[in-house]
mmCIF file of C-alpha atoms and ligand atoms in Angstrom:
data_model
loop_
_atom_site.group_PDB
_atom_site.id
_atom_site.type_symbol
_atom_site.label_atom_id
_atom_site.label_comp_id
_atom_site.label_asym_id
_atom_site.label_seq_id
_atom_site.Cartn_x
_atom_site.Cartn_y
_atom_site.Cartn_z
ATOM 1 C CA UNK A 1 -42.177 131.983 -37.147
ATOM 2 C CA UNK A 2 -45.417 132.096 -35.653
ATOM 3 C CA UNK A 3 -46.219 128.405 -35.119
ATOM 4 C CA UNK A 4 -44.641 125.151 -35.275
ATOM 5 C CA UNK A 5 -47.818 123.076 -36.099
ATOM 6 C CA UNK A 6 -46.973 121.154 -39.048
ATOM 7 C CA UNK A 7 -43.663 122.454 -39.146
ATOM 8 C CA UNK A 8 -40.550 119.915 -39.632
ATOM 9 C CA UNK A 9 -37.776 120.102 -36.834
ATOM 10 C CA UNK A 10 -34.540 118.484 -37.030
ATOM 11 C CA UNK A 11 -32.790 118.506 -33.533
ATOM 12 C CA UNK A 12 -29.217 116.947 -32.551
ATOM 13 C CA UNK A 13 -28.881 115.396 -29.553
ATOM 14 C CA UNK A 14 -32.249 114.379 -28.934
ATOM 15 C CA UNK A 15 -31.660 111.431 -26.320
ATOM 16 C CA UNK A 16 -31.401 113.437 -23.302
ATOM 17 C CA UNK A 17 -31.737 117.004 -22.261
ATOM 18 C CA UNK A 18 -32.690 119.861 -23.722
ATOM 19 C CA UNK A 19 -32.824 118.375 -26.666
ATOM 20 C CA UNK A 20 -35.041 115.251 -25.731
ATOM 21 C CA UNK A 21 -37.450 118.411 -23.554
ATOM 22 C CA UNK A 22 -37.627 120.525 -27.092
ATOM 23 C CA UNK A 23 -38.492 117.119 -29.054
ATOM 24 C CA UNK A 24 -41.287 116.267 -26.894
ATOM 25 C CA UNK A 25 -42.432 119.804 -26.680
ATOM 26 C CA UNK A 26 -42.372 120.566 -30.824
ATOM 27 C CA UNK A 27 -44.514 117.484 -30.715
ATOM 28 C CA UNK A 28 -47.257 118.644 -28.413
ATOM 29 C CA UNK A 29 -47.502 121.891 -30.576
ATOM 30 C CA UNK A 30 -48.177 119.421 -33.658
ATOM 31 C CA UNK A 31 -44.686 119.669 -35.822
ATOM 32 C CA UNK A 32 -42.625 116.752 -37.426
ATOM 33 C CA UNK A 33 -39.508 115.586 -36.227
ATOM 34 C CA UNK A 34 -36.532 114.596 -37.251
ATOM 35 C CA UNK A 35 -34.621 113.795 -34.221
ATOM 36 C CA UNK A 36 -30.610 112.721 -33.990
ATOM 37 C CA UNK A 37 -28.457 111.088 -31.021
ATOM 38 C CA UNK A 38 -25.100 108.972 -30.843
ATOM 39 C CA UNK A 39 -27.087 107.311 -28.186
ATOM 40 C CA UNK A 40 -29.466 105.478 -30.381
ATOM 41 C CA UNK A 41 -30.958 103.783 -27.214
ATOM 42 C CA UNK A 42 -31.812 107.333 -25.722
ATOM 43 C CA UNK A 43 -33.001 108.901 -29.157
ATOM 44 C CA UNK A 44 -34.992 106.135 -29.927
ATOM 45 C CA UNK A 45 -36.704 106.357 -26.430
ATOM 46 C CA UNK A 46 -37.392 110.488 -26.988
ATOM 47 C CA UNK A 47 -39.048 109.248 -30.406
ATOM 48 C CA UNK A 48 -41.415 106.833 -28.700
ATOM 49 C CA UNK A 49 -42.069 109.771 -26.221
ATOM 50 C CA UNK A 50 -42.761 112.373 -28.796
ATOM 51 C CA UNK A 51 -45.019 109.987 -31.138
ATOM 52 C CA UNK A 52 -47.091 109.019 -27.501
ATOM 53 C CA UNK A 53 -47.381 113.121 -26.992
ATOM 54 C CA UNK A 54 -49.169 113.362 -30.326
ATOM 55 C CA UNK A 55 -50.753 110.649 -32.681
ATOM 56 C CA UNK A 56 -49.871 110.847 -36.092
ATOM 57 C CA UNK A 57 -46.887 113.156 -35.828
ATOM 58 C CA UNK A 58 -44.194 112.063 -38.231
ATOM 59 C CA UNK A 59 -41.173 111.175 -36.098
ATOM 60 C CA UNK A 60 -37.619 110.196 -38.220
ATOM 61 C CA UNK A 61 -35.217 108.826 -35.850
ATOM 62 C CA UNK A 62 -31.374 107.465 -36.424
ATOM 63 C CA UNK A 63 -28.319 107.422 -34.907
ATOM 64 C CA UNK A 64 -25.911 109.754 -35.767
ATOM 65 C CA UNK A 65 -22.243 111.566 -34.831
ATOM 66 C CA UNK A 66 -22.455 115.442 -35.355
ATOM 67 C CA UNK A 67 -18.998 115.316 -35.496
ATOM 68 C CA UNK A 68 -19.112 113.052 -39.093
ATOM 69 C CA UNK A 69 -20.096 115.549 -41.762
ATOM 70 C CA UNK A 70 -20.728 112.969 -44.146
ATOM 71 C CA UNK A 71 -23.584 111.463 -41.781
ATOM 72 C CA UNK A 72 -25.295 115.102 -41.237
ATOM 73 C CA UNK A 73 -25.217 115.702 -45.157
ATOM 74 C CA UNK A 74 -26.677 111.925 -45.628
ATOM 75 C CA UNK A 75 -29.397 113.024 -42.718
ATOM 76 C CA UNK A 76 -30.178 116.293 -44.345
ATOM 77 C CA UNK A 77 -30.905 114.494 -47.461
ATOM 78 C CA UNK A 78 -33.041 111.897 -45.593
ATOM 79 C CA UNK A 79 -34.714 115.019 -43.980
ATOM 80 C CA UNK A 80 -35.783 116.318 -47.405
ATOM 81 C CA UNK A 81 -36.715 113.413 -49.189
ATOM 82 C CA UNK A 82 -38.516 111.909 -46.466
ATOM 83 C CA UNK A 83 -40.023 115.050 -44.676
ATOM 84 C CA UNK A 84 -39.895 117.813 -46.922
ATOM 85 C CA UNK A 85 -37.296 119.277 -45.557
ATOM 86 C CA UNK A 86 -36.441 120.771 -42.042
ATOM 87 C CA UNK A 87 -38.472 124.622 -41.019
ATOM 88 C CA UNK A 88 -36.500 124.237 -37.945
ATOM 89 C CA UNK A 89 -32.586 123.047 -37.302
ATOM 90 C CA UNK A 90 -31.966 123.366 -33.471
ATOM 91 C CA UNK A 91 -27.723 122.186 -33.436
ATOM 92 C CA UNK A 92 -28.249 121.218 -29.789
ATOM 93 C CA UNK A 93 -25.696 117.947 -29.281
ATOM 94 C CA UNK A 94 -22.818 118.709 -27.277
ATOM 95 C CA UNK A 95 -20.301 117.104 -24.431
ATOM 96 C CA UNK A 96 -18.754 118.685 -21.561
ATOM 97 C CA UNK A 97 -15.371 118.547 -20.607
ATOM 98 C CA UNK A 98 -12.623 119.715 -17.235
ATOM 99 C CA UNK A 99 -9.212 120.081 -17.992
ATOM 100 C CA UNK A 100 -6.311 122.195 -17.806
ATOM 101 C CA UNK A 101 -4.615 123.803 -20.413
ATOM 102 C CA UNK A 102 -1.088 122.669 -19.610
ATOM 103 C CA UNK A 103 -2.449 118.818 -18.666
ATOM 104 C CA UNK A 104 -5.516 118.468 -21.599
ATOM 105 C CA UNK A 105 -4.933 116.076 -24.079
ATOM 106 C CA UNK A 106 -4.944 116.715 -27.625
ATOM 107 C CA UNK A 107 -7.442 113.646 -28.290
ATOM 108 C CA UNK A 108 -9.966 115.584 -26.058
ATOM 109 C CA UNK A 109 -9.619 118.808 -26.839
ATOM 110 C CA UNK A 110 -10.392 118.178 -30.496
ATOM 111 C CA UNK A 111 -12.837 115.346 -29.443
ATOM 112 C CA UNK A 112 -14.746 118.071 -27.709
ATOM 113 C CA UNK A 113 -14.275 121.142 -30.419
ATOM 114 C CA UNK A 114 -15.393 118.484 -32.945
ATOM 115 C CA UNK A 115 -19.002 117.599 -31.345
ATOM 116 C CA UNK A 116 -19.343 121.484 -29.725
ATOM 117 C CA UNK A 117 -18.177 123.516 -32.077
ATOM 118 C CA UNK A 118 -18.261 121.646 -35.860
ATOM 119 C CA UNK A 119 -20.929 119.921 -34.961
ATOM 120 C CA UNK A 120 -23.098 123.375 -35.156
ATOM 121 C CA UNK A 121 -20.843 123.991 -38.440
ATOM 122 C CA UNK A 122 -21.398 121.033 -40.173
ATOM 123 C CA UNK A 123 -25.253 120.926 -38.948
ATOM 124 C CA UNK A 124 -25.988 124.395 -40.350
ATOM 125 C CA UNK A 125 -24.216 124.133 -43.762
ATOM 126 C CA UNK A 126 -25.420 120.295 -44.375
ATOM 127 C CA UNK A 127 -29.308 122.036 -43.525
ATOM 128 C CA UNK A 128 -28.828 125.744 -44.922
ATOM 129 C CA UNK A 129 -29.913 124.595 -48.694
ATOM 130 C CA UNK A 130 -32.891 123.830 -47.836
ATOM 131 C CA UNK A 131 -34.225 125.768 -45.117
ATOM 132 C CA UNK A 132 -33.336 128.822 -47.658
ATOM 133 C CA UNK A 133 -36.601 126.920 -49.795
ATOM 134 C CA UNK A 134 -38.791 127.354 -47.094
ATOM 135 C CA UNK A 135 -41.169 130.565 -46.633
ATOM 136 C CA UNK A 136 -40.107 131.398 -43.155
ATOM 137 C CA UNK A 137 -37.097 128.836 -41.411
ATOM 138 C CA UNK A 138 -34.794 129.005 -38.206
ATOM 139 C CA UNK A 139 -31.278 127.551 -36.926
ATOM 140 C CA UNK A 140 -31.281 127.496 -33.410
ATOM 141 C CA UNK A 141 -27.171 127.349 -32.411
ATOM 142 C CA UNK A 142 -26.708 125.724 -28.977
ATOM 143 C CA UNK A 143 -23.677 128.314 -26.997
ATOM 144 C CA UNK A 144 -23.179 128.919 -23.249
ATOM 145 C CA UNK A 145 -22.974 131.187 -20.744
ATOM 146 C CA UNK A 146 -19.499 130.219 -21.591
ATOM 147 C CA UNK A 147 -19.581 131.487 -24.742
ATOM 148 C CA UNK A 148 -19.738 134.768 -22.723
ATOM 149 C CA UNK A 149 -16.847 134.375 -20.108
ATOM 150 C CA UNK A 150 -13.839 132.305 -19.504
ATOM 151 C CA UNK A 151 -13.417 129.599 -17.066
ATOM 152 C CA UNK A 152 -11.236 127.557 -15.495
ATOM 153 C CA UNK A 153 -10.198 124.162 -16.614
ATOM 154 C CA UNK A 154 -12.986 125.050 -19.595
ATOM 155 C CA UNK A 155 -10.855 126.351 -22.047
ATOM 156 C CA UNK A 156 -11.759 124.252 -24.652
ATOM 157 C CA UNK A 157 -15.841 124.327 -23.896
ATOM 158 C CA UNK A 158 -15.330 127.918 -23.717
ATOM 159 C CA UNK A 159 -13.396 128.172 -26.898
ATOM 160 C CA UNK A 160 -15.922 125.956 -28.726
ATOM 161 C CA UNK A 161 -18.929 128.077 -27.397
ATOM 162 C CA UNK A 162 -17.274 131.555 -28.128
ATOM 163 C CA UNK A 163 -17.269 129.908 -31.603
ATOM 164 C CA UNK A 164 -20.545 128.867 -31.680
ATOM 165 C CA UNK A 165 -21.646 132.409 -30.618
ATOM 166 C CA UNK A 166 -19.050 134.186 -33.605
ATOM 167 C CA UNK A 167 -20.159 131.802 -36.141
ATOM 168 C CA UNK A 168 -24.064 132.023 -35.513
ATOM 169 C CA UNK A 169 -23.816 135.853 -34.896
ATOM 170 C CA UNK A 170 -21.907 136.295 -38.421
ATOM 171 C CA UNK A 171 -24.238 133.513 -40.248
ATOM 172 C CA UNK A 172 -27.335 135.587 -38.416
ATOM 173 C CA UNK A 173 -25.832 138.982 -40.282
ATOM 174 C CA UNK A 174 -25.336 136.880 -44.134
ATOM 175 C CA UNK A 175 -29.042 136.049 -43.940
ATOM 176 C CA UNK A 176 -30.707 139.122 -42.465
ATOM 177 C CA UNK A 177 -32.042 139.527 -45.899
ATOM 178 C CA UNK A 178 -33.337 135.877 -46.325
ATOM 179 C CA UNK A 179 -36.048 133.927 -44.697
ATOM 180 C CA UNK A 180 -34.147 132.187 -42.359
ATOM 181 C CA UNK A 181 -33.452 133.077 -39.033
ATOM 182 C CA UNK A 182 -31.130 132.885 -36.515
ATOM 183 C CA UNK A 183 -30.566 132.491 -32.946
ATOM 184 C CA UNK A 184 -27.456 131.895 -30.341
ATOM 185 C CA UNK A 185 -28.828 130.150 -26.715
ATOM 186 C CA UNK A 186 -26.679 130.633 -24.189
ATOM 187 C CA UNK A 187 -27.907 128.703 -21.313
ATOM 188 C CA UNK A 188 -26.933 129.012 -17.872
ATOM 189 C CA UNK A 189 -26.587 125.556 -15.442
ATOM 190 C CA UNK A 190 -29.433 123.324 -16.627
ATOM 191 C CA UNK A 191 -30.368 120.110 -14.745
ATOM 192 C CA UNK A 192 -29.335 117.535 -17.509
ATOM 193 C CA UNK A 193 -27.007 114.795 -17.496
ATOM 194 C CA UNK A 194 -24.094 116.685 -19.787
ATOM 195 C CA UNK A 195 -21.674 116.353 -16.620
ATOM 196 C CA UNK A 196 -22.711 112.694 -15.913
ATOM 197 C CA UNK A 197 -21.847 112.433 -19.760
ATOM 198 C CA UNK A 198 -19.007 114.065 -19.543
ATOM 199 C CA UNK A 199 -14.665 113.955 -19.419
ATOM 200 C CA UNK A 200 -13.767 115.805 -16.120
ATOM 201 C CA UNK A 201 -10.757 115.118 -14.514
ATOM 202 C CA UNK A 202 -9.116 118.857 -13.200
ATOM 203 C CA UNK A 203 -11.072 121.163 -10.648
ATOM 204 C CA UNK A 204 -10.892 124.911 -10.315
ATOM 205 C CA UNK A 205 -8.123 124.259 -7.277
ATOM 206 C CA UNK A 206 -5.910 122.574 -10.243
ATOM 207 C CA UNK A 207 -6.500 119.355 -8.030
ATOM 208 C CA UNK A 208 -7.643 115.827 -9.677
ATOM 209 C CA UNK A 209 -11.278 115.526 -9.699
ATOM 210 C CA UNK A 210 -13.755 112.518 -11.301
ATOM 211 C CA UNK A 211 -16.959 112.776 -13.587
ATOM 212 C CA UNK A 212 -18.523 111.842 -9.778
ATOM 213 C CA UNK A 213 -17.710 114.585 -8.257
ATOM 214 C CA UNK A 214 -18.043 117.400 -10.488
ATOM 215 C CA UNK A 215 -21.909 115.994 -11.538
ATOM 216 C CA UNK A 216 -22.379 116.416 -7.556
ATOM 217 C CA UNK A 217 -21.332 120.358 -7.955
ATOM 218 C CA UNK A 218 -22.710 120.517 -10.808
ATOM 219 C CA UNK A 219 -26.221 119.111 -9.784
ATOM 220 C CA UNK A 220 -25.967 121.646 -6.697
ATOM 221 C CA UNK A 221 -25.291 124.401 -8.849
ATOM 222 C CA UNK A 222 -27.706 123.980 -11.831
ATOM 223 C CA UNK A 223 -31.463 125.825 -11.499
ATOM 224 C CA UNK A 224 -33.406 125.286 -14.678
ATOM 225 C CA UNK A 225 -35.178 122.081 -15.743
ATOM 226 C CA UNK A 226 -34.343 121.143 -19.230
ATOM 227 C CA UNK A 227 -38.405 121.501 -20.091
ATOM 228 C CA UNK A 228 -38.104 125.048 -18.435
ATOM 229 C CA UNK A 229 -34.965 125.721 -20.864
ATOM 230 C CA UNK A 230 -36.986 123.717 -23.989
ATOM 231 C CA UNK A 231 -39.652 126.439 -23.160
ATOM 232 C CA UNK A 232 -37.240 129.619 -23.252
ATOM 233 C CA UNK A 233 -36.324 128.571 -26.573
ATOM 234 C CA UNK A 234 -39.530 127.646 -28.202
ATOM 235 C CA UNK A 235 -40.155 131.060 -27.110
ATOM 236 C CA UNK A 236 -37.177 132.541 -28.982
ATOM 237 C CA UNK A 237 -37.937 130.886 -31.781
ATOM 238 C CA UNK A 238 -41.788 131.742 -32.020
ATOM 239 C CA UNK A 239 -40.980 135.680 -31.300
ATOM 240 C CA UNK A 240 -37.365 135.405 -33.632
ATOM 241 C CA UNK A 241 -35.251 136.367 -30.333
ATOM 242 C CA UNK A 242 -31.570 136.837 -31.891
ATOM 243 C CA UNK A 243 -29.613 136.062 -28.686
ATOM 244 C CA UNK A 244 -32.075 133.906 -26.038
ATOM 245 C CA UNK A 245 -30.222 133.503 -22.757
ATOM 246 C CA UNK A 246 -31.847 130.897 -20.466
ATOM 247 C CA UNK A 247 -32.264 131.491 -16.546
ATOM 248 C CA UNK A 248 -31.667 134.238 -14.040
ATOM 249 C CA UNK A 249 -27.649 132.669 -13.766
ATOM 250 C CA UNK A 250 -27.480 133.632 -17.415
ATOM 251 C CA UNK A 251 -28.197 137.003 -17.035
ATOM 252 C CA UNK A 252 -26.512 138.020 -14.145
ATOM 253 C CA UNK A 253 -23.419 136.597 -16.095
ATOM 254 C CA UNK A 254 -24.051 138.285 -19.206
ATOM 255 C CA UNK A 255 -24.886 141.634 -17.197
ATOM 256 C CA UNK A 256 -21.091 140.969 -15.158
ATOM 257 C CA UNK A 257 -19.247 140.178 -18.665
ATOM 258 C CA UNK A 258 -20.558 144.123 -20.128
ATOM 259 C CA UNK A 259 -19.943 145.497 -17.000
ATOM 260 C CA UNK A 260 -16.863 143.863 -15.720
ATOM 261 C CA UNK A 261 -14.816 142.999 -18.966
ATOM 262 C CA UNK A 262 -11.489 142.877 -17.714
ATOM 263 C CA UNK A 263 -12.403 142.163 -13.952
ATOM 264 C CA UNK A 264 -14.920 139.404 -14.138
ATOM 265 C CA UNK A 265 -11.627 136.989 -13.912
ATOM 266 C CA UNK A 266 -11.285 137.427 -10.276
ATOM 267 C CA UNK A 267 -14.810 136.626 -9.773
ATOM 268 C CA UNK A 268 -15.483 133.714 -11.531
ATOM 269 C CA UNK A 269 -12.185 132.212 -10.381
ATOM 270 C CA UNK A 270 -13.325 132.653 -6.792
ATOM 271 C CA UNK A 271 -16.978 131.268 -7.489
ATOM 272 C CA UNK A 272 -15.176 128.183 -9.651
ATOM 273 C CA UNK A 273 -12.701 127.466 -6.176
ATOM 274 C CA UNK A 274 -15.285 127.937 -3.774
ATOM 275 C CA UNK A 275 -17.648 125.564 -5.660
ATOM 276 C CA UNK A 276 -14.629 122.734 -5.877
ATOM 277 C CA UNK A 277 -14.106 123.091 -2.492
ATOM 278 C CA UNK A 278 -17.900 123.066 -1.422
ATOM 279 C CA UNK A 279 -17.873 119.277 -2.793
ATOM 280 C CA UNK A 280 -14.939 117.829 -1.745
HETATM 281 N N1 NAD B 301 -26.737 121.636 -19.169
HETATM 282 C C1 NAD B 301 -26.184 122.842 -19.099
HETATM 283 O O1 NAD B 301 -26.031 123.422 -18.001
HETATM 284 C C2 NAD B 301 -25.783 123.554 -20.372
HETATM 285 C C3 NAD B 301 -25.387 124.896 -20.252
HETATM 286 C C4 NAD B 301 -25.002 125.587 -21.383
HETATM 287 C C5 NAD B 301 -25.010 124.963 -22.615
HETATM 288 N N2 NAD B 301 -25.397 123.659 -22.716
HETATM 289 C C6 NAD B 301 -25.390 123.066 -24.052
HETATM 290 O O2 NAD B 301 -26.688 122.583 -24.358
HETATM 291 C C7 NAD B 301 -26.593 121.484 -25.268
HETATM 292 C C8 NAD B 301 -27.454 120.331 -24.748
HETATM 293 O O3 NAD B 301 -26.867 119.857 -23.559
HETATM 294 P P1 NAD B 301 -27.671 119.142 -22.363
HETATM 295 O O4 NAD B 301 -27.333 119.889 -21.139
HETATM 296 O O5 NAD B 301 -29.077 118.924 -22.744
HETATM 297 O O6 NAD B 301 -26.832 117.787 -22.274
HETATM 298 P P2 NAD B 301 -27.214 116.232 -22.400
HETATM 299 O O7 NAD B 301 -25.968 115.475 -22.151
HETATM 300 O O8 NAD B 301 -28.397 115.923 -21.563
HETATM 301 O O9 NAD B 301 -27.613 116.126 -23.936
HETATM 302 C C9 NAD B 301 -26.652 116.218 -24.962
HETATM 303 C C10 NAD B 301 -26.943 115.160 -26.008
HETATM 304 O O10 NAD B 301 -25.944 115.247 -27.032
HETATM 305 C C11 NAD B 301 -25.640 113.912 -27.407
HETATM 306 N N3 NAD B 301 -24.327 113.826 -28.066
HETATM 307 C C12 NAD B 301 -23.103 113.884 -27.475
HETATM 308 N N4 NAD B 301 -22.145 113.700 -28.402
HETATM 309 C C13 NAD B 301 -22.781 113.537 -29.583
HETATM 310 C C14 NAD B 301 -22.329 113.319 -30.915
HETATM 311 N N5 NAD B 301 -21.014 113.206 -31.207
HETATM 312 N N6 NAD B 301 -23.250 113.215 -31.905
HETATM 313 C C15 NAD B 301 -24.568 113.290 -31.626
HETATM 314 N N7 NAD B 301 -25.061 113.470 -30.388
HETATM 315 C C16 NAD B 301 -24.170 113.609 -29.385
HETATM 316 C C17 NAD B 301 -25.667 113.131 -26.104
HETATM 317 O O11 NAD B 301 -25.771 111.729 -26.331
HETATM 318 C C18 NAD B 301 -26.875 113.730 -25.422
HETATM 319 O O12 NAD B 301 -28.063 113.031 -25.740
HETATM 320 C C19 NAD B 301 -25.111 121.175 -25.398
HETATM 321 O O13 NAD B 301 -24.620 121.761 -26.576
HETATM 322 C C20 NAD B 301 -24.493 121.843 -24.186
HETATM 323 O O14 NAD B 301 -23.151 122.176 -24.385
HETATM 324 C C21 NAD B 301 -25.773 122.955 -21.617
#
């Protein structure tokens, strides 16, 4: 895709973030928007943004749970009979989560996998039908770093994001011969409020934590701006980058996972104690 001027893009998760950054950003570059939150507040306050960024750009707003797949159908169908359809689909919602494995609860372990992980599914398959009609689309699938590598007390982000990455890498090889494209974004720490937002009550130690104090590691930790991560991506999309990893702690990690496969463990479990102990 060479432009997004007059292009329709349907994000998820638009009230804060990356997601609100990209919104505001399609905008300026003149495309049509059809932005989604389950913070209606939030969403509502990124449409007001992105119409004040450019007058006359068509901005459909609602509120909506990625994880109800009868709501992302309904919005698809909204999206085409009120826009035309979507060029773009970036699956960008998504909540954060610190648990063990032996102490996580079943209610947020799926709550999580349902948001991350189907989510992106439902998203994709509600928007696929249409974005096939278009002369040149793209789904933009919102991974991790840890999609890449394993971490502690993230087993179920992790799990969800390796299955983001599997399921956008497979869907990206079923329509190489189609007009759509397809990209995984594995972004490293980004200075949003997903923590803030977040479930968090295990640290790296195994030790009790709060949503407090992992947003203050987190915050220490985290070195792109969510415009400077919107940016990356417009970029992947504009030159139809496959894989787009966003920030310099993004690629060292990638580089460690090829290089390190089986030893990046002791590593990351070090960084991941060090870092709990740094804040408390
Ligand atoms: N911030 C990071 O360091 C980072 C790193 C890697 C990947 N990511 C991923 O990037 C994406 C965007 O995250 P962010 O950092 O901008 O976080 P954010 O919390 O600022 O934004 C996420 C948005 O998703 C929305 N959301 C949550 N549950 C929802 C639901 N059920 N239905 C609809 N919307 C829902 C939230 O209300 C919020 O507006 C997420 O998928 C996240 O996992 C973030």
């Amino acid at each position: 895709m060479k432009t997004l001027s007059s292009k329709v893009v349907a994000i998820t998760g638009a009230a804060s973030g990356m997601g609100r950054s990209l919104a505001i950003e399609c905008a300026r570059r003149g495309a049509d928007l059809a932005l989604v939150d389950i913070d209606v507040k939030g969403v509502e306050d990124t449409a007001t943004k992105a119409r004040a960024t450019r007058l006359g750009s068509r901005v459909e707003v609602q509120q909506l749970d990625v994880a109800d797949r009868d709501a992302i159908y309904a919005w698809a169908a909204t999206v085409e009979a009120k826009l035309g359809g979507a060029d773009v689909l970036v699956n960008n919602a998504g909540v954060s989560l610190s648990a063990s494995v032996e102490t996580m609860t079943d209610e947020d372990f799926r709550w999580l996998f349902d948001i991350n992980f189907w989510g992106v599914v439902n998203g994709t398959r509600a928007f696929l039908p249409q974005l096939k009609k278009k002369p040149e689309a793209h789904v933009v699938n919102l991974s991790s770093v840890f999609g890449i590598i394993g971490v502690p007390t993230q087993s179920a982000y992790c799990a969800a994001k390796f299955a983001v990455r599997g399921f956008t890498e497979s869907l990206r090889q079923e329509l190489a011969s189609t007009s759509v494209h397809v990209s995984c974004v594995h972004p490293g720490g980004i200075k949003t409020d997903i923590v803030k937002r977040g479930r968090h009550y295990e640290d790296a130690t195994g030790q009790k934590t709060s949503t407090e104090v992992v947003a203050k590691s987190f915050e220490q930790g985290a070195r792109t701006t969510a415009d400077e991560a919107a940016n990356v991506i417009l970029r992947g999309i504009l030159s139809n980058n496959p894989r787009i990893l966003i920030g310099a702690d993004a690629v060292a990690i990638d580089v460690m996972a090829r290089l390190a496969p089986r030893r990046y463990d002791a590593i990351v479990t070090r960084a991941a104690k060090l870092g709990a102990r740094r804040t408390k």
